[in-house]
CSV table of C-alpha atoms in Angstrom, one decimal:
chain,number,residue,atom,x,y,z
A,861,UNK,CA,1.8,23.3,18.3
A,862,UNK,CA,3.8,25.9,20.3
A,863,UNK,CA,6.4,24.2,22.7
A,864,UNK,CA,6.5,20.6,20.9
A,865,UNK,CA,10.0,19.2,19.8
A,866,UNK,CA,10.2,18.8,16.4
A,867,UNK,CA,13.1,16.4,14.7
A,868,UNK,CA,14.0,14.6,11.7
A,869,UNK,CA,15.4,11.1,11.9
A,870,UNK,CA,17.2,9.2,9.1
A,871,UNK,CA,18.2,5.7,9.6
A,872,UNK,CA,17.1,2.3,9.0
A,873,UNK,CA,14.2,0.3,10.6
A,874,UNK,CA,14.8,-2.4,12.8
A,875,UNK,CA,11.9,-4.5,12.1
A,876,UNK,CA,8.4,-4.3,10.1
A,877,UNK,CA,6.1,-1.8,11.6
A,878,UNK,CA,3.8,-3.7,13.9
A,879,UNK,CA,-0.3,-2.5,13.7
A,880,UNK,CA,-2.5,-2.9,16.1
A,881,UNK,CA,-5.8,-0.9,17.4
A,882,UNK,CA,-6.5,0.6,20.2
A,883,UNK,CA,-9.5,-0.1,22.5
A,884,UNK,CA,-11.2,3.4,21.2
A,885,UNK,CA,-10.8,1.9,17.0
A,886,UNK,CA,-7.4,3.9,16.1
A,887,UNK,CA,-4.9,2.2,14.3
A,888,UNK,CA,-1.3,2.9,15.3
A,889,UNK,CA,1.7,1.6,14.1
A,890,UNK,CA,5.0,1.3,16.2
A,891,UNK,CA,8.6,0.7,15.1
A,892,UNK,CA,12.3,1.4,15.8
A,893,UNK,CA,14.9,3.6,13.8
A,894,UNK,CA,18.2,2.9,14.2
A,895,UNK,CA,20.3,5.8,13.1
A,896,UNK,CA,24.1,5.6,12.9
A,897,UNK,CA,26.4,8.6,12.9
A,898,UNK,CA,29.3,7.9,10.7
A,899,UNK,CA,32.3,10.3,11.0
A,900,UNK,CA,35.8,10.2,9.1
A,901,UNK,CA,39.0,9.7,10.9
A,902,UNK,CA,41.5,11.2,9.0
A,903,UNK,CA,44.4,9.6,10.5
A,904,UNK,CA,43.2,6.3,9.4
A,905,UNK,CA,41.6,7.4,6.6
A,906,UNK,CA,38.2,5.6,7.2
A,907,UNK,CA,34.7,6.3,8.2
A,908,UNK,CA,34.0,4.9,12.2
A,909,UNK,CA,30.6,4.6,13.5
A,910,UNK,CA,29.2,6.6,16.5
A,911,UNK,CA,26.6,5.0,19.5
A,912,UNK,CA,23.7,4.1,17.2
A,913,UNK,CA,20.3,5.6,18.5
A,914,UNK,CA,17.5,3.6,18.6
A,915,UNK,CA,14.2,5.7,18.3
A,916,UNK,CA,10.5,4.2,19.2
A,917,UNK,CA,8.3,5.7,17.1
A,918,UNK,CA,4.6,5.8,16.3
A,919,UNK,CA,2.6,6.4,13.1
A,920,UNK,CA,-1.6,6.6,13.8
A,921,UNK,CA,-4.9,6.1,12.0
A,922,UNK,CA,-4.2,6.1,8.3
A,923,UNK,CA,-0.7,7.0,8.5
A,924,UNK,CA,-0.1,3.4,10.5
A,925,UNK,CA,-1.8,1.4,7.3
A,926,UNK,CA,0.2,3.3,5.1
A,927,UNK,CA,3.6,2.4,7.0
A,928,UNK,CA,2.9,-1.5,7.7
A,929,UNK,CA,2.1,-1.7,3.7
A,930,UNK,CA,4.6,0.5,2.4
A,931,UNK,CA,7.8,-0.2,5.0
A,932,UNK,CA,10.0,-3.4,5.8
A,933,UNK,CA,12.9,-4.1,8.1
A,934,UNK,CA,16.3,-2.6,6.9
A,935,UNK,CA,14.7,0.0,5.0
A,936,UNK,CA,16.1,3.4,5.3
A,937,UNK,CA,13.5,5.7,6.3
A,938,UNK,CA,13.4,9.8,6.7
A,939,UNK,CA,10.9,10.5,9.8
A,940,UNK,CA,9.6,13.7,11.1
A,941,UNK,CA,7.4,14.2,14.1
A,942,UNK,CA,7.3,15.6,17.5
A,943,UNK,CA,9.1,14.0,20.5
A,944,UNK,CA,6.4,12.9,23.4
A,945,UNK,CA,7.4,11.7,27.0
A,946,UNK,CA,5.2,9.5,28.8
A,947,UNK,CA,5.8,7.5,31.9
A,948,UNK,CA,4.0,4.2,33.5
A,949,UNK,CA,4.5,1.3,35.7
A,950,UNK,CA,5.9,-1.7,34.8
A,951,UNK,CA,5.2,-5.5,35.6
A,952,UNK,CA,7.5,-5.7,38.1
A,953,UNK,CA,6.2,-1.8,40.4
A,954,UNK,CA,9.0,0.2,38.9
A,955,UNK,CA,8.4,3.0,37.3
A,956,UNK,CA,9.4,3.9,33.6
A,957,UNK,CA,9.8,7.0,31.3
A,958,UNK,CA,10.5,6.8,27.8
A,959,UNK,CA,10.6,9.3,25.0
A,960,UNK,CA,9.7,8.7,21.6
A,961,UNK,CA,9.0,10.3,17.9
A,962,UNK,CA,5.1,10.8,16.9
A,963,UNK,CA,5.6,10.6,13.4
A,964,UNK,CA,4.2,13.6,11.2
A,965,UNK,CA,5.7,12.4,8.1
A,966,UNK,CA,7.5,9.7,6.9
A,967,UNK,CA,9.0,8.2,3.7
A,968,UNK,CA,11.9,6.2,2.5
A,969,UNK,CA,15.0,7.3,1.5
A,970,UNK,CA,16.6,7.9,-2.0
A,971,UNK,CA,20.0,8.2,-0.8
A,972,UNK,CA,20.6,4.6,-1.9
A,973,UNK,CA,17.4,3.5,-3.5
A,974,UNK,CA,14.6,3.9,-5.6
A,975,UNK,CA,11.1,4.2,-4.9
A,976,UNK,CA,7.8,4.2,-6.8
A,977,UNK,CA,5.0,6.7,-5.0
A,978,UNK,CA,1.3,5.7,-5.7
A,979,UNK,CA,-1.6,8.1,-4.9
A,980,UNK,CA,-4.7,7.1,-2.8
A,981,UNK,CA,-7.9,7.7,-4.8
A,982,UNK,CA,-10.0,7.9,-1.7
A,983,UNK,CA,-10.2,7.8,1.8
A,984,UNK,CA,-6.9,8.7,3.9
A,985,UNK,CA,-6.5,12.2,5.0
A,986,UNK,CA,-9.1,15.0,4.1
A,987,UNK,CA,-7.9,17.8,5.7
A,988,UNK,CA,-5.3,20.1,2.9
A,989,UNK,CA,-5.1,18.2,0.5
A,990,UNK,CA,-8.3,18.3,-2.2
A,991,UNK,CA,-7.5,15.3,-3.6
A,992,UNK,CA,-8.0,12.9,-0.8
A,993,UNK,CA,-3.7,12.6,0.1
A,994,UNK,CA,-1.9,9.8,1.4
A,995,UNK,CA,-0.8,6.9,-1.3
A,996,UNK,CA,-2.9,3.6,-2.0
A,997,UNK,CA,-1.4,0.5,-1.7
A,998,UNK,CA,0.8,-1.1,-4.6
A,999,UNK,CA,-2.3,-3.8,-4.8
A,1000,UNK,CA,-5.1,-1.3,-5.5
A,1001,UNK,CA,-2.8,0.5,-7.7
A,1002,UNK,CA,-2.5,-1.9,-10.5
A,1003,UNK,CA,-6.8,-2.3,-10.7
A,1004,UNK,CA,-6.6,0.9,-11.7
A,1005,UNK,CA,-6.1,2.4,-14.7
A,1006,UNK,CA,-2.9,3.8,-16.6
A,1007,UNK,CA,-2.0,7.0,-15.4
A,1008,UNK,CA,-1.2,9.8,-18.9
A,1009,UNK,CA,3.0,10.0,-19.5
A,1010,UNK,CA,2.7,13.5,-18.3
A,1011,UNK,CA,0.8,13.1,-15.1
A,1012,UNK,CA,3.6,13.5,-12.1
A,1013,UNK,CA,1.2,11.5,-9.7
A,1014,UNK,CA,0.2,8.6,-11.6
A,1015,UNK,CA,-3.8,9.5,-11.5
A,1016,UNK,CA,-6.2,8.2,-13.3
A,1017,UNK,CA,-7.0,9.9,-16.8
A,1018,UNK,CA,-10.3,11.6,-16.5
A,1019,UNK,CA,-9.4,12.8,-12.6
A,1020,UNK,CA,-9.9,17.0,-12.5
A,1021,UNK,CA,-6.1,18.7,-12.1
A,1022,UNK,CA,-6.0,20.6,-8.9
Protein backbone atom coordinates (compact mmCIF):
# COMPACT_ATOMS: atom_id res chain seq x y z
CA UNK A 1 0.00 0.00 0.00
CA UNK A 2 1.02 3.66 -0.81
CA UNK A 3 2.65 5.37 2.32
CA UNK A 4 3.56 2.03 4.38
CA UNK A 5 7.30 1.55 5.53
CA UNK A 6 8.71 -1.23 4.06
CA UNK A 7 12.11 -2.95 5.63
CA UNK A 8 14.10 -5.95 5.77
CA UNK A 9 15.57 -7.21 8.95
CA UNK A 10 18.31 -9.82 9.40
CA UNK A 11 19.28 -11.00 12.74
CA UNK A 12 18.63 -13.68 15.11
CA UNK A 13 15.41 -14.45 17.22
CA UNK A 14 15.34 -14.08 20.71
CA UNK A 15 12.95 -16.63 21.64
CA UNK A 16 10.39 -19.22 19.93
CA UNK A 17 7.65 -17.42 18.25
CA UNK A 18 4.74 -17.46 20.68
CA UNK A 19 0.92 -18.25 19.01
CA UNK A 20 -1.99 -17.26 20.22
CA UNK A 21 -5.61 -16.29 18.72
CA UNK A 22 -7.32 -13.53 18.79
CA UNK A 23 -10.92 -13.07 20.22
CA UNK A 24 -12.22 -12.72 16.25
CA UNK A 25 -10.21 -16.66 15.37
CA UNK A 26 -6.86 -15.20 13.80
CA UNK A 27 -3.86 -16.71 14.66
CA UNK A 28 -0.87 -14.36 15.11
CA UNK A 29 2.49 -15.08 15.99
CA UNK A 30 4.82 -12.49 17.85
CA UNK A 31 8.58 -12.50 18.34
CA UNK A 32 11.75 -10.44 18.67
CA UNK A 33 14.75 -9.94 16.18
CA UNK A 34 17.78 -9.00 17.49
CA UNK A 35 19.94 -7.62 14.77
CA UNK A 36 23.62 -6.64 15.43
CA UNK A 37 25.64 -4.29 13.25
CA UNK A 38 29.15 -5.43 13.17
CA UNK A 39 31.73 -2.92 11.70
CA UNK A 40 35.63 -3.25 11.33
CA UNK A 41 38.05 -1.12 13.16
CA UNK A 42 40.97 -0.99 11.36
CA UNK A 43 43.23 0.18 13.91
CA UNK A 44 42.68 -2.81 15.86
CA UNK A 45 42.10 -4.94 13.28
CA UNK A 46 38.82 -6.52 14.61
CA UNK A 47 35.12 -6.49 13.98
CA UNK A 48 33.11 -4.37 17.07
CA UNK A 49 29.51 -4.63 17.52
CA UNK A 50 27.07 -1.62 17.26
CA UNK A 51 23.64 -1.05 19.73
CA UNK A 52 21.76 -4.25 18.86
CA UNK A 53 18.10 -3.48 17.79
CA UNK A 54 15.51 -5.41 19.07
CA UNK A 55 12.43 -5.61 16.70
CA UNK A 56 8.76 -6.89 17.86
CA UNK A 57 7.39 -8.37 15.17
CA UNK A 58 4.19 -10.20 14.11
CA UNK A 59 3.44 -12.97 11.63
CA UNK A 60 -0.81 -13.66 11.16
CA UNK A 61 -3.23 -16.38 10.13
CA UNK A 62 -1.25 -19.05 8.35
CA UNK A 63 1.92 -17.27 8.19
CA UNK A 64 1.93 -17.44 12.33
CA UNK A 65 1.63 -21.56 12.07
CA UNK A 66 4.15 -21.60 9.73
CA UNK A 67 6.74 -19.54 11.94
CA UNK A 68 6.01 -21.37 15.49
CA UNK A 69 6.66 -24.79 13.46
CA UNK A 70 9.32 -23.86 11.29
CA UNK A 71 11.41 -21.15 13.74
CA UNK A 72 13.43 -21.55 17.12
CA UNK A 73 15.34 -19.18 19.38
CA UNK A 74 18.81 -18.19 18.00
CA UNK A 75 17.90 -18.82 14.61
CA UNK A 76 18.89 -16.32 12.13
CA UNK A 77 16.00 -15.11 10.32
CA UNK A 78 15.60 -12.61 7.00
CA UNK A 79 12.12 -10.62 7.69
CA UNK A 80 10.29 -8.30 5.49
CA UNK A 81 7.16 -6.39 6.32
CA UNK A 82 5.81 -3.03 6.90
CA UNK A 83 6.51 -1.01 10.13
CA UNK A 84 3.00 -0.19 12.13
CA UNK A 85 2.72 2.21 15.17
CA UNK A 86 0.12 1.72 17.60
CA UNK A 87 -0.30 3.24 21.06
CA UNK A 88 -2.39 2.17 24.38
CA UNK A 89 -2.54 2.43 28.03
CA UNK A 90 -0.74 0.63 30.25
CA UNK A 91 -1.49 -1.11 33.73
CA UNK A 92 -0.14 1.49 35.57
CA UNK A 93 -2.42 4.95 33.29
CA UNK A 94 0.65 5.80 31.28
CA UNK A 95 0.51 5.89 28.04
CA UNK A 96 2.70 3.77 25.49
CA UNK A 97 3.69 3.81 21.77
CA UNK A 98 5.57 1.19 20.20
CA UNK A 99 6.60 0.43 16.59
CA UNK A 100 6.90 -2.88 15.21
CA UNK A 101 7.45 -5.05 11.86
CA UNK A 102 4.20 -6.86 10.29
CA UNK A 103 5.85 -9.50 8.74
CA UNK A 104 5.16 -9.98 4.85
CA UNK A 105 7.80 -12.59 4.47
CA UNK A 106 9.99 -14.37 6.31
CA UNK A 107 12.59 -17.18 6.12
CA UNK A 108 15.86 -18.24 7.62
CA UNK A 109 19.04 -17.51 6.66
CA UNK A 110 21.72 -19.32 4.58
CA UNK A 111 24.50 -17.18 5.47
CA UNK A 112 25.60 -19.81 7.98
CA UNK A 113 23.20 -22.62 7.62
CA UNK A 114 21.29 -24.93 5.72
CA UNK A 115 17.78 -25.36 5.35
CA UNK A 116 15.34 -27.90 3.79
CA UNK A 117 11.98 -26.10 2.25
CA UNK A 118 8.80 -28.30 2.18
CA UNK A 119 5.74 -27.38 0.12
CA UNK A 120 2.17 -27.24 1.65
CA UNK A 121 -0.18 -29.52 -0.47
CA UNK A 122 -3.27 -27.71 0.69
CA UNK A 123 -4.64 -25.09 2.56
CA UNK A 124 -2.38 -21.96 3.46
CA UNK A 125 -2.58 -18.99 1.18
CA UNK A 126 -4.79 -19.02 -2.11
CA UNK A 127 -4.38 -15.88 -3.41
CA UNK A 128 -1.12 -16.02 -6.38
CA UNK A 129 0.01 -18.87 -6.02
CA UNK A 130 -2.00 -21.90 -8.02
CA UNK A 131 -0.67 -24.30 -6.12
CA UNK A 132 -1.94 -23.61 -2.70
CA UNK A 133 1.76 -21.74 -1.32
CA UNK A 134 3.11 -21.65 2.00
CA UNK A 135 5.25 -24.96 3.12
CA UNK A 136 3.75 -27.96 5.26
CA UNK A 137 5.18 -28.92 8.18
CA UNK A 138 8.31 -31.30 8.41
CA UNK A 139 5.64 -33.96 10.05
CA UNK A 140 3.14 -34.00 7.18
CA UNK A 141 5.95 -34.09 4.88
CA UNK A 142 7.39 -37.42 5.47
CA UNK A 143 3.42 -39.16 5.02
CA UNK A 144 3.83 -38.14 1.87
CA UNK A 145 5.29 -39.53 -0.86
CA UNK A 146 8.81 -39.21 -2.64
CA UNK A 147 9.10 -36.27 -4.50
CA UNK A 148 10.88 -37.13 -8.56
CA UNK A 149 15.09 -36.16 -8.37
CA UNK A 150 14.19 -33.42 -10.77
CA UNK A 151 11.28 -31.75 -9.00
CA UNK A 152 12.82 -28.35 -7.39
CA UNK A 153 9.81 -28.31 -4.83
CA UNK A 154 9.74 -31.67 -3.55
CA UNK A 155 5.89 -32.39 -4.80
CA UNK A 156 4.37 -35.29 -5.05
CA UNK A 157 4.73 -37.33 -8.40
CA UNK A 158 1.46 -37.30 -10.17
CA UNK A 159 0.94 -33.28 -9.05
CA UNK A 160 0.21 -31.08 -12.56
CA UNK A 161 3.46 -28.65 -13.25
CA UNK A 162 2.34 -25.11 -13.07
Amino acid sequence: MAGETVITIVGNLTADPELRTTSAGAQVASFTIASTPRTWNRSTNQFEDGQALFMRCSAWRDMAEHCVCSLAKGMRVIAQGRLQQRSYQAQDGSNRTVIELQVDEIGPSLRYATAQVQKMQSGGYQGGNANGGGYQQPQQAQQQPQAPADDPWGAPAGEPDF
